[in-house]
Amino acid sequence: MTNILAPGAVERHLRARRDTGRGLLMPYVTGGVTPGWTRYLKAFVEAGADAIELGLPFSDPTLDGATIQQASDTALARGASTRRILADLAEVRDLGVPLVASTYYNLVLHDGPEAFCAALRRAGVSGLIVPDLPVHEADEMTDVAAAAGVELVLLASPATPRERLEEISRRSRGFVYAVSLMGTTGERAALAASAAELTARIRRGTDRPVLLGFGISTPDQAREAGRYADGVVVGAAVMRRVLDGAGPDDLRAFLATLRRALDQE
Amino acid sequence: MGDPRARGRFGEYGGRYAPESLVEACREVDEAFREARADPGFRGALAELLALHAGRPTPLTPARRLSQELGVRLYLKREDLTHTGSHKINNVLGQALLAARMGRRRLIAETGAGQHGVATATAAALLGLEATVFMGERDIERQALNVFRMRMLGAEVIPVTTGSRTLKDATSEAMRHWVGVTGDSHYCVGSVIGPDPYPWMVREFQRVIGDEARGQCAAELRTGVPDHVVACVGGGSNAAGTFAGFADTSARFVGVEAEGGAGAARGRLGVLHGCRSLFLQDDDGQIVEAHSIAAGLDYPGVGPEHAHLRDLGRARYVTVTDDEAVGAAVRLARTEGIVPALESAHALAWVIRAAGGGDLPAGSTVLMTLSGRGDKDISTLKELV
Ligand SMILES: Cc1ncc(COP(=O)(O)O)c(C=O)c1O
């Protein structure tokens, strides 16, 4: 796979919005976490989300901190599965922003990459993040996802050396997911110093959108991240509220504060 | 059973399915290990530690009375006689030396039965490193003696309260922790699982079991090589180390899993904890919790090399129940004066069940690795025996 291919729908959408000067907001929700969980998706869009990360819960989320672990356990205990979550999406056709699934590679392999990607497409999901599928293991998946029309987003980390970072930037589709810090998902008091440096390093090799994730939980952090990255992914800060009982309206209000912070930049 | 090379593969299994934040750390371990094993200085230092601290070589003991009862010739490779009481020390001394060579000041480990945790705490104390051990809450309860030993040795033991609260979750938690501390800490994986280079590196550090046994068999057995080589399989490190010594012989390999943790016998292709291998899963692809009376076998998967050996037909993987294992432990105690770890008792339980049948004809010679001693299981056994 090379970068001469035309960008897919996720990337076109994010580029178009970025090019208007808008800071991109991508909230995360664990599929199946509550009975009416798809209502969160609509609330996210109303709050000004530019894309949504949809977590497909896995029993052993080795890159997630306590909050998303708990969200995954809660969803699984409610009987959530990839199949049921994708079926639930029928309730929310035409959100107007791309849906990007995120899950661990075991769930992809379980159905087989072809069937898995085809199911995503049928459900209207156009991107995929697999945190335990690093670039050097992604050859098969890259081809299968491309053939299915699913944009496979790769993650870059502060520990990634230069040449590898170039390869990730080149082969990632949709956007480049910049992991802001050396750690798991979860809220943090401050944006890590490594975030700015990593974003700058990625930018040297690509003009693809760069979204910062891991630890971003407050409007101030979103504003700061928006100064150098194209946008932010907000996961644990959303899911902690959901686990504490916050409904779609509460999440709309919370995300609106992040939206405003990004717009001020 | 050679070097899996650049992509860390054993057939279609293995690989380095680590989060991007750990990929560089894995590469550094791989590079350091390749350098170290080629360095006579490192090899000499490890051999010395194995001899002077761990008490190697361990004997090969003919199980005379039990052999007579079973009608086979059973020899036990006595890893229970190593310092700290199980084969885990072989791997840990290797990795601790490697960590020190890499300038790391702390070891991280997961543990199930506590044997790997105790070995890690021991090696850390010996080499002046710190140790942080993750252990499931359920295992902390059933292996209280080992928890105390680790703390006595100066290690920090962190209870893991998520999921099944056993080895699988302790491993997840150790990996999560490592992401944040790769600069100064080495993750000392306790079995032949995890991202490349761990399955290979741990097997190489454990092959001392097989290499010694090979020499001992050559000296003591009429045939030179046993007909069967048997070991219990949790992740599969004592088995892999034992098999490695006999890879070029016609000996038949048998890996014995716990009925409730039979990754090799009943697992499906998947990826967990950094490698592609066989794991117990439900119809939705969620990992199923393992259940075994032996905490060290309470893992829902198996190391990638075992998955490959299974596919090749080079090794076969069988299961025994909790009851069979307990029965085997009692029988070994009463016939040979050895109280085995419940993990090791699984290997013996299969020998007892199979002896005289088609899988293990009368008169066969069997080498079985007795991976550890049973002291840690006394409180479990007390309730049952
Ligand atoms: C005595 C003993 N044997 C066997 C095992 C299983 O590990 P492996 O399959 O890696 O040898 C353990 C693990 O804790 C153990 O303590």
XYZ file of C-alpha atoms and ligand atoms in Angstrom:
666
model
C 0.000 0.000 0.000
C 1.317 3.430 -0.823
C 0.165 6.952 -0.185
C -0.682 7.698 -3.785
C -4.120 6.252 -3.156
C -6.847 8.844 -2.818
C -7.737 9.470 0.815
C -10.819 7.690 2.148
C -13.986 9.203 3.527
C -12.719 9.653 7.087
C -9.599 11.435 5.962
C -11.429 13.623 3.434
C -13.935 14.618 6.080
C -11.284 15.454 8.677
C -9.086 17.297 6.199
C -11.996 19.400 4.955
C -12.952 20.430 8.455
C -9.377 21.061 9.511
C -8.756 23.183 6.457
C -11.463 25.581 7.619
C -9.294 26.182 10.689
C -11.414 24.068 12.997
C -9.860 22.045 15.842
C -11.114 18.478 15.539
C -12.994 16.762 18.339
C -13.329 12.998 18.469
C -15.145 11.682 21.540
C -15.124 8.006 22.427
C -17.879 5.755 23.678
C -17.832 2.078 24.584
C -20.554 0.380 22.551
C -23.244 -1.272 24.622
C -22.256 0.394 27.884
C -25.867 1.429 28.641
C -29.199 0.254 27.210
C -29.705 3.365 25.062
C -26.025 3.943 24.319
C -26.529 5.056 20.687
C -28.148 8.247 21.993
C -24.669 9.298 23.102
C -23.614 9.291 19.459
C -26.270 11.836 18.524
C -25.397 13.959 21.548
C -21.724 13.917 20.520
C -22.616 15.183 17.045
C -24.869 17.895 18.468
C -22.018 19.016 20.716
C -19.802 19.480 17.683
C -17.912 16.206 17.326
C -16.060 15.810 14.012
C -15.774 12.034 14.245
C -16.617 9.423 16.865
C -14.492 6.606 18.197
C -16.662 3.598 18.931
C -15.078 1.109 21.326
C -15.960 -2.542 20.759
C -15.383 -3.989 24.223
C -12.807 -6.734 24.744
C -12.365 -8.861 27.848
C -8.671 -7.987 28.205
C -8.046 -4.373 27.227
C -4.309 -4.283 27.889
C -3.779 -0.675 26.787
C -6.661 0.774 28.761
C -6.658 2.279 32.217
C -9.238 1.679 34.932
C -12.076 3.761 33.451
C -12.241 2.156 30.026
C -11.592 -1.265 31.554
C -14.636 -0.709 33.712
C -16.671 0.530 30.770
C -15.700 -2.581 28.791
C -16.586 -4.894 31.673
C -19.907 -3.105 32.131
C -20.780 -3.439 28.456
C -19.772 -7.115 28.340
C -21.747 -7.838 31.489
C -24.769 -6.323 29.718
C -24.244 -8.820 26.903
C -22.550 -6.506 24.437
C -20.721 -8.057 21.489
C -19.338 -6.757 18.225
C -22.348 -8.129 16.387
C -24.925 -6.574 18.707
C -23.189 -3.208 18.853
C -22.985 -2.983 15.078
C -26.649 -3.984 14.859
C -27.540 -1.190 17.313
C -26.046 1.310 14.877
C -29.103 0.831 12.673
C -30.799 3.207 15.148
C -28.537 6.071 14.091
C -28.091 6.177 10.337
C -26.539 9.315 8.828
C -24.857 10.843 11.835
C -23.076 13.223 9.489
C -19.629 12.435 10.951
C -17.531 9.304 10.457
C -17.574 6.454 12.936
C -14.223 4.876 13.707
C -14.325 1.571 15.576
C -11.599 0.727 18.043
C -10.886 -2.687 19.434
C -8.212 -5.263 20.158
C -6.874 -7.534 17.464
C -8.324 -10.684 18.996
C -11.828 -9.591 18.060
C -10.731 -8.880 14.487
C -9.070 -12.281 14.145
C -12.000 -14.056 15.700
C -14.248 -13.352 12.706
C -11.310 -13.069 10.338
C -10.179 -9.642 9.077
C -12.312 -9.829 5.893
C -15.576 -10.632 7.637
C -14.807 -8.174 10.414
C -14.150 -5.270 8.039
C -17.170 -6.143 5.888
C -19.381 -6.086 9.005
C -18.018 -2.662 9.952
C -18.788 -1.326 6.491
C -22.292 -2.717 6.475
C -22.942 -1.005 9.800
C -21.697 2.327 8.481
C -18.339 2.324 10.276
C -15.584 3.659 8.041
C -12.437 3.576 10.168
C -10.707 1.180 12.558
C -8.173 1.584 15.367
C -6.448 -1.534 16.747
C -4.072 -0.567 19.557
C -2.349 -3.952 19.703
C -1.728 -4.112 15.969
C 1.506 -2.176 15.460
C 2.615 -1.234 11.958
C 5.072 -4.128 11.521
C 2.264 -6.657 12.082
C -0.305 -4.788 9.997
C 0.473 -5.934 6.441
C -2.442 -8.321 6.084
C -4.867 -6.009 7.811
C -3.788 -3.017 5.735
C -4.724 -4.781 2.526
C -7.936 -6.291 3.821
C -9.140 -3.020 5.332
C -8.305 -1.067 2.185
C -10.178 -3.569 0.034
C -13.208 -3.300 2.321
C -13.117 0.485 2.344
C -12.208 0.710 6.035
C -9.507 3.210 6.939
C -6.993 1.556 9.283
C -5.699 4.183 11.687
C -2.217 3.552 13.094
C -0.955 4.811 16.425
C 2.299 6.641 17.032
C 3.914 6.879 20.450
C 6.522 9.119 22.066
C 8.824 6.067 22.034
C 8.518 5.507 18.278
C 11.864 6.065 16.515
C 12.061 8.377 13.491
C 12.037 5.934 10.601
C 9.223 3.959 12.093
C 7.274 7.146 12.694
C 7.625 7.971 9.010
C 6.294 4.549 8.092
C 3.335 4.930 10.467
C 2.519 8.388 9.107
C 2.699 7.092 5.553
C 0.645 3.957 6.104
C -1.962 5.262 8.525
C -5.349 6.005 6.988
C -7.942 8.516 8.126
C -5.574 10.294 10.467
C -2.537 9.574 12.603
C -3.413 8.739 16.200
C -0.744 10.353 18.368
C -0.547 8.745 21.821
C 0.278 11.739 23.978
C 2.159 9.930 26.709
C 3.846 6.693 27.731
C 0.952 5.115 29.536
C -2.540 3.683 29.247
C -5.781 5.516 28.539
C -7.138 7.503 31.469
C -7.601 11.039 32.685
C -4.512 13.029 33.638
C -4.074 16.312 35.476
C -1.979 17.876 32.724
C -1.122 17.322 29.100
C 2.156 15.411 28.865
C 5.191 17.303 27.591
C 5.751 14.476 25.107
C 2.516 15.402 23.291
C 3.807 18.546 21.576
C 7.074 16.954 20.602
C 5.451 13.840 19.140
C 2.975 15.909 17.129
C 5.785 18.005 15.694
C 7.748 14.893 14.762
C 4.741 13.370 12.978
C 4.078 16.607 11.116
C 7.557 16.582 9.626
C 6.579 13.475 7.627
C 2.923 13.992 6.694
C 0.140 16.509 6.241
C -2.445 13.891 7.208
C -4.557 15.028 10.190
C -2.946 14.298 13.552
C -5.238 13.687 16.521
C -3.865 13.556 20.051
C -5.318 11.054 22.457
C -4.741 9.510 25.927
C -5.251 11.667 28.978
C -7.040 14.633 27.423
C -9.843 15.403 29.818
C -10.426 19.156 30.256
C -11.141 22.201 28.060
C -7.743 23.655 28.981
C -5.975 20.512 27.847
C -8.004 20.457 24.611
C -7.150 24.093 23.957
C -3.469 23.457 24.552
C -3.476 20.333 22.367
C -5.298 22.264 19.649
C -2.344 24.647 19.399
C -0.177 22.007 17.774
C -2.334 19.008 16.874
C -5.286 19.005 14.472
C -7.543 17.813 17.236
C -8.137 15.572 20.205
C -9.613 12.204 21.114
C -11.433 12.233 24.449
C -12.165 8.828 25.937
C -11.813 8.251 29.674
C -13.187 11.699 30.555
C -16.356 10.794 28.647
C -16.609 7.269 29.982
C -16.070 8.245 33.622
C -19.122 10.475 33.303
C -21.116 7.762 31.577
C -20.194 5.258 34.304
C -21.214 7.800 36.931
C -24.651 7.903 35.344
C -24.394 10.971 33.102
C -26.880 10.857 30.235
C -26.590 12.106 26.649
C -27.583 15.656 27.668
C -24.831 15.808 30.298
C -22.286 14.557 27.792
C -23.498 17.060 25.205
C -22.874 19.833 27.736
C -19.434 18.493 28.681
C -18.299 18.082 25.077
C -19.608 21.536 24.236
C -17.053 22.949 26.692
C -14.306 21.124 24.803
C -15.745 22.300 21.500
C -15.635 25.921 22.673
C -12.068 25.503 23.916
C -10.971 24.156 20.537
C -12.843 26.916 18.720
C -11.034 29.573 20.744
C -7.747 28.461 19.304
C 13.127 -25.369 18.154
C 15.460 -22.681 16.866
C 15.644 -18.919 16.535
C 12.351 -17.409 15.306
C 14.350 -14.604 13.636
C 13.330 -11.107 12.768
C 9.551 -11.535 12.818
C 9.535 -13.676 15.925
C 7.386 -16.374 14.356
C 6.829 -20.012 15.150
C 4.895 -20.980 12.053
C 1.921 -18.634 12.017
C 2.170 -17.967 15.765
C 4.170 -15.522 17.826
C 4.976 -12.038 16.601
C 5.112 -8.742 18.443
C 1.503 -7.572 18.847
C 2.459 -5.000 21.414
C 1.014 -1.522 21.738
C 3.179 0.947 19.843
C 4.488 2.318 23.149
C 6.066 -1.069 23.955
C 7.447 -1.944 20.540
C 10.707 -0.088 21.023
C 11.161 -1.600 24.491
C 10.685 -5.101 23.017
C 13.210 -4.321 20.306
C 15.717 -3.236 22.936
C 15.227 -6.466 24.889
C 15.668 -8.465 21.691
C 18.847 -6.647 20.743
C 20.293 -6.927 24.251
C 19.458 -10.629 24.452
C 21.049 -11.396 21.094
C 24.215 -9.582 22.158
C 24.274 -11.165 25.600
C 23.892 -14.752 24.451
C 26.788 -14.305 22.058
C 28.945 -12.897 24.858
C 30.996 -15.517 26.758
C 31.124 -13.122 29.705
C 27.329 -13.115 30.030
C 27.049 -16.851 29.549
C 29.714 -17.462 32.162
C 28.068 -15.138 34.671
C 24.707 -16.850 34.162
C 26.192 -20.331 34.452
C 27.850 -19.297 37.692
C 24.631 -17.919 39.160
C 22.751 -21.055 38.126
C 25.357 -23.219 39.830
C 26.204 -21.239 42.947
C 22.897 -19.569 43.691
C 20.241 -21.794 42.150
C 21.971 -25.115 42.830
C 22.178 -26.470 39.285
C 22.536 -28.985 37.845
C 19.427 -30.597 39.272
C 19.389 -34.392 39.567
C 17.570 -36.867 37.386
C 15.804 -39.122 39.869
C 14.499 -42.553 38.902
C 11.053 -42.920 40.490
C 11.651 -46.534 41.442
C 8.580 -47.556 43.414
C 6.146 -45.632 41.257
C 7.748 -47.018 38.096
C 7.218 -50.512 39.376
C 3.571 -49.804 40.121
C 2.974 -48.230 36.723
C 5.000 -50.622 34.607
C 6.986 -47.843 32.927
C 10.442 -46.466 33.670
C 9.841 -42.966 35.028
C 12.650 -40.465 35.561
C 12.050 -37.109 37.206
C 13.987 -33.986 36.293
C 14.079 -32.324 39.670
C 13.415 -28.620 39.169
C 11.756 -28.738 42.589
C 15.258 -28.901 44.047
C 16.375 -25.559 42.656
C 16.696 -22.618 44.981
C 13.219 -21.045 45.366
C 11.657 -24.384 44.467
C 10.743 -24.259 40.800
C 12.138 -23.926 37.289
C 11.114 -20.267 37.239
C 14.489 -19.292 38.709
C 16.317 -20.393 35.518
C 14.561 -17.801 33.399
C 14.600 -15.101 36.020
C 18.337 -15.246 36.666
C 18.868 -14.874 32.907
C 16.503 -11.956 32.543
C 17.710 -10.231 35.705
C 21.306 -10.382 34.490
C 20.132 -9.045 31.149
C 18.206 -6.222 32.824
C 21.260 -5.223 34.831
C 23.343 -5.284 31.651
C 20.758 -2.999 30.016
C 21.081 -0.557 32.906
C 17.568 -1.198 34.223
C 17.128 -0.781 37.956
C 13.813 -2.509 38.468
C 12.111 -5.761 37.480
C 8.386 -6.034 36.828
C 6.729 -9.434 36.893
C 3.337 -11.123 36.818
C 2.810 -14.215 38.870
C 0.155 -16.885 39.290
C 1.367 -19.512 41.719
C 3.823 -16.984 43.075
C 6.821 -19.066 42.013
C 7.805 -16.648 39.273
C 7.222 -13.760 41.654
C 9.414 -15.355 44.313
C 12.113 -16.084 41.752
C 11.961 -12.481 40.520
C 12.125 -11.096 44.043
C 15.088 -13.383 44.725
C 17.047 -12.402 41.633
C 16.310 -8.729 42.240
C 17.644 -8.952 45.787
C 20.697 -10.838 44.603
C 21.576 -8.298 41.895
C 20.556 -5.172 43.797
C 17.478 -4.422 41.686
C 13.978 -3.475 42.790
C 11.049 -5.779 42.082
C 7.359 -5.070 41.535
C 5.150 -8.147 41.209
C 1.547 -8.150 39.996
C -0.601 -10.944 41.378
C -4.322 -11.632 41.122
C -6.245 -11.198 44.338
C -7.519 -14.768 44.129
C -3.980 -16.116 43.829
C -2.835 -13.919 46.713
C -5.374 -15.778 48.838
C -4.435 -19.286 47.746
C -0.657 -18.748 47.615
C -0.219 -16.763 50.819
C 3.125 -18.366 51.617
C 4.672 -17.083 48.400
C 3.248 -13.599 48.934
C 5.029 -13.479 52.264
C 8.246 -14.775 50.717
C 8.193 -12.054 48.053
C 7.669 -9.323 50.622
C 10.367 -10.791 52.840
C 12.722 -10.565 49.879
C 11.923 -6.882 49.538
C 9.565 -7.001 46.555
C 6.446 -4.920 46.220
C 3.409 -7.159 45.582
C 0.511 -5.394 43.880
C -2.890 -7.130 44.078
C -4.833 -7.219 40.813
C -8.564 -6.911 41.329
C -9.822 -6.967 37.740
C -11.329 -9.818 35.710
C -10.743 -13.326 37.015
C -8.163 -11.937 39.490
C -5.671 -14.602 38.411
C -2.642 -14.903 36.114
C -4.282 -13.495 32.964
C -5.222 -10.276 34.691
C -1.902 -10.008 36.496
C -0.205 -10.229 33.093
C -2.435 -7.491 31.628
C -1.704 -5.264 34.586
C 2.060 -5.834 34.381
C 1.977 -4.860 30.694
C -0.020 -1.706 31.445
C 2.446 -0.780 34.125
C 5.465 -1.409 31.891
C 4.202 1.100 29.305
C 4.833 3.892 31.783
C 8.260 2.812 32.999
C 10.103 1.314 30.022
C 13.072 3.608 30.554
C 14.160 2.194 33.886
C 12.310 -1.107 34.262
C 12.553 -4.494 32.618
C 9.425 -6.611 32.257
C 10.515 -10.066 33.347
C 7.867 -12.254 31.686
C 7.523 -15.572 33.498
C 6.607 -17.968 30.740
C 6.983 -18.524 26.992
C 4.263 -15.990 26.242
C 4.221 -12.280 25.451
C 5.539 -10.288 22.504
C 8.682 -11.342 20.658
C 11.411 -11.868 21.907
C 9.919 -13.237 25.137
C 8.637 -16.659 24.010
C 11.971 -17.404 22.444
C 14.159 -15.802 25.109
C 12.361 -17.511 27.995
C 12.633 -20.880 26.217
C 16.360 -20.311 25.731
C 16.799 -19.535 29.427
C 14.788 -22.661 30.295
C 16.572 -24.987 27.896
C 19.073 -25.668 30.638
C 16.454 -28.151 31.917
C 16.400 -30.062 28.645
C 20.112 -29.811 27.995
C 20.994 -31.176 31.408
C 18.370 -33.890 31.163
C 19.661 -34.915 27.757
C 23.124 -35.473 29.154
C 21.776 -37.267 32.206
C 19.606 -39.545 30.074
C 22.555 -40.313 27.829
C 24.511 -41.398 30.899
C 21.781 -43.303 32.750
C 19.359 -44.736 30.207
C 20.136 -47.851 28.269
C 18.553 -46.289 25.200
C 20.234 -42.923 25.791
C 17.045 -41.048 24.952
C 13.663 -41.488 26.663
C 10.661 -42.653 24.622
C 8.483 -39.886 26.059
C 9.217 -36.429 27.407
C 6.400 -35.057 29.550
C 5.873 -31.711 31.250
C 2.996 -29.602 32.505
C 1.979 -26.576 30.467
C 0.658 -23.292 31.807
C 2.194 -20.799 29.432
C 4.601 -23.603 28.668
C 8.080 -22.589 29.833
C 9.195 -25.705 31.704
C 7.834 -27.817 28.856
C 9.509 -25.708 26.151
C 12.826 -25.760 27.996
C 12.609 -29.515 28.449
C 11.505 -30.251 24.866
C 14.291 -28.038 23.484
C 16.909 -30.438 24.807
C 15.359 -33.330 22.861
C 14.256 -31.533 19.696
C 16.581 -33.571 17.492
C 15.604 -36.945 18.973
C 12.708 -39.281 18.307
C 11.347 -38.779 21.841
C 7.620 -38.058 21.873
C 6.637 -34.810 23.522
C 3.569 -34.553 25.708
C 2.407 -31.274 27.245
C -0.133 -31.652 30.035
C -2.604 -28.861 30.591
C -5.195 -28.288 33.263
C -8.665 -29.306 32.159
C -9.863 -25.754 32.842
C -6.910 -24.008 31.203
C -6.272 -25.997 28.066
C -5.076 -23.356 25.610
C -3.157 -25.780 23.426
C -5.694 -28.605 23.556
C -8.810 -26.490 23.105
C -7.837 -22.915 22.273
C -8.645 -20.947 19.124
C -6.373 -18.663 17.158
C -6.148 -15.254 18.755
C -3.917 -12.496 20.043
C -3.410 -11.792 23.712
C -0.602 -10.290 25.753
C 1.465 -9.507 22.687
C 1.439 -12.747 20.746
C -0.585 -14.680 18.255
C -1.365 -18.093 19.668
C -4.185 -20.315 20.881
C -6.553 -18.964 23.525
C -9.790 -20.101 25.131
C -12.532 -17.839 23.789
C -16.292 -17.649 23.736
C -18.396 -17.363 20.587
C -17.933 -13.589 20.532
C -14.130 -13.721 20.717
C -13.898 -12.744 24.373
C -11.193 -14.532 26.338
C -12.648 -17.093 28.702
C -11.369 -17.305 32.240
C -9.325 -20.391 33.040
C -10.019 -22.462 36.137
C -7.459 -24.718 37.702
C -6.546 -25.828 41.178
C -2.959 -25.083 40.134
C -2.578 -21.311 40.045
C 0.373 -21.599 37.653
C -1.788 -23.378 35.057
C -4.670 -20.958 35.400
C -4.003 -19.259 32.068
C -6.423 -19.344 29.115
C -3.742 -19.649 26.472
C -0.464 -21.244 25.600
C 2.872 -19.994 24.295
C 3.123 -19.635 20.492
C 5.803 -22.268 20.058
C 3.547 -24.868 21.642
C 0.757 -23.905 19.246
C 3.215 -24.494 16.428
C 4.488 -27.812 17.833
C 0.882 -28.916 18.122
C 0.121 -28.044 14.498
C 3.261 -29.839 13.372
C 2.274 -32.891 15.395
C 5.689 -32.732 17.051
C 4.094 -32.478 20.480
C 0.694 -33.492 21.716
C -1.265 -31.698 24.381
C -3.532 -33.473 26.811
C -5.523 -32.400 29.843
C -6.049 -33.695 33.347
C -8.581 -32.697 35.990
C -8.004 -31.069 39.369
C -8.848 -34.353 41.080
C -6.397 -36.341 38.993
C -3.657 -33.826 39.805
C -4.330 -33.969 43.532
C -4.346 -37.763 43.392
C -1.036 -37.767 41.558
C 0.507 -35.403 44.115
C -0.475 -37.725 46.957
C 0.781 -40.758 45.088
C 4.184 -39.229 44.434
C 4.448 -38.167 48.056
C 3.730 -41.723 49.250
C 5.774 -43.672 46.749
C 8.800 -41.437 46.272
C 8.814 -39.103 49.251
C 8.364 -36.028 47.046
C 5.535 -33.518 47.438
C 5.215 -31.912 44.007
C 3.715 -28.566 43.081
C 0.135 -29.014 41.878
C 1.270 -27.770 38.449
C 3.867 -30.535 38.186
C 1.346 -33.043 39.529
C -0.608 -32.536 36.304
C 2.237 -33.989 34.267
C 2.428 -36.957 36.608
C -1.341 -37.449 36.517
C -1.168 -38.006 32.776
C 1.689 -40.499 33.163
C -0.349 -42.382 35.759
C -3.458 -42.381 33.579
C -1.685 -43.297 30.342
C 0.794 -45.867 31.665
C 0.230 -49.286 30.174
C -2.157 -48.013 27.479
C -1.564 -47.212 23.834
C -0.234 -43.724 24.550
C 2.377 -44.962 26.973
C 2.975 -48.692 26.502
C 4.299 -50.794 29.349
C 8.059 -50.737 29.481
C 8.397 -47.231 27.991
C 10.963 -44.850 29.333
C 9.513 -41.530 30.446
C 11.320 -38.350 31.329
C 9.042 -36.042 33.270
C 9.967 -32.577 34.414
C 8.971 -32.063 38.007
C 8.709 -28.301 37.686
C 8.358 -27.395 41.343
C 7.877 -28.443 44.922
C 4.556 -28.503 46.698
C 5.149 -26.379 49.798
C 3.217 -23.473 48.307
C 0.174 -25.730 47.819
C 0.016 -27.142 51.316
C -2.911 -24.979 52.365
C -4.882 -26.041 49.259
C -3.975 -29.698 49.755
C -4.791 -29.601 53.459
C -8.445 -29.087 52.579
C -8.533 -31.975 50.107
C -6.284 -34.763 51.283
C 5.857 -25.213 39.700
C 5.295 -24.637 38.437
N 5.200 -25.416 37.354
C 4.684 -24.963 36.207
C 4.214 -23.671 36.071
C 3.618 -23.266 34.773
O 4.432 -22.441 34.014
P 5.083 -22.918 32.655
O 4.013 -23.571 31.849
O 5.556 -21.660 32.048
O 6.185 -23.835 32.954
C 4.307 -22.813 37.173
C 3.844 -21.432 37.066
O 3.631 -20.728 37.971
C 4.864 -23.308 38.380
O 4.966 -22.532 39.461
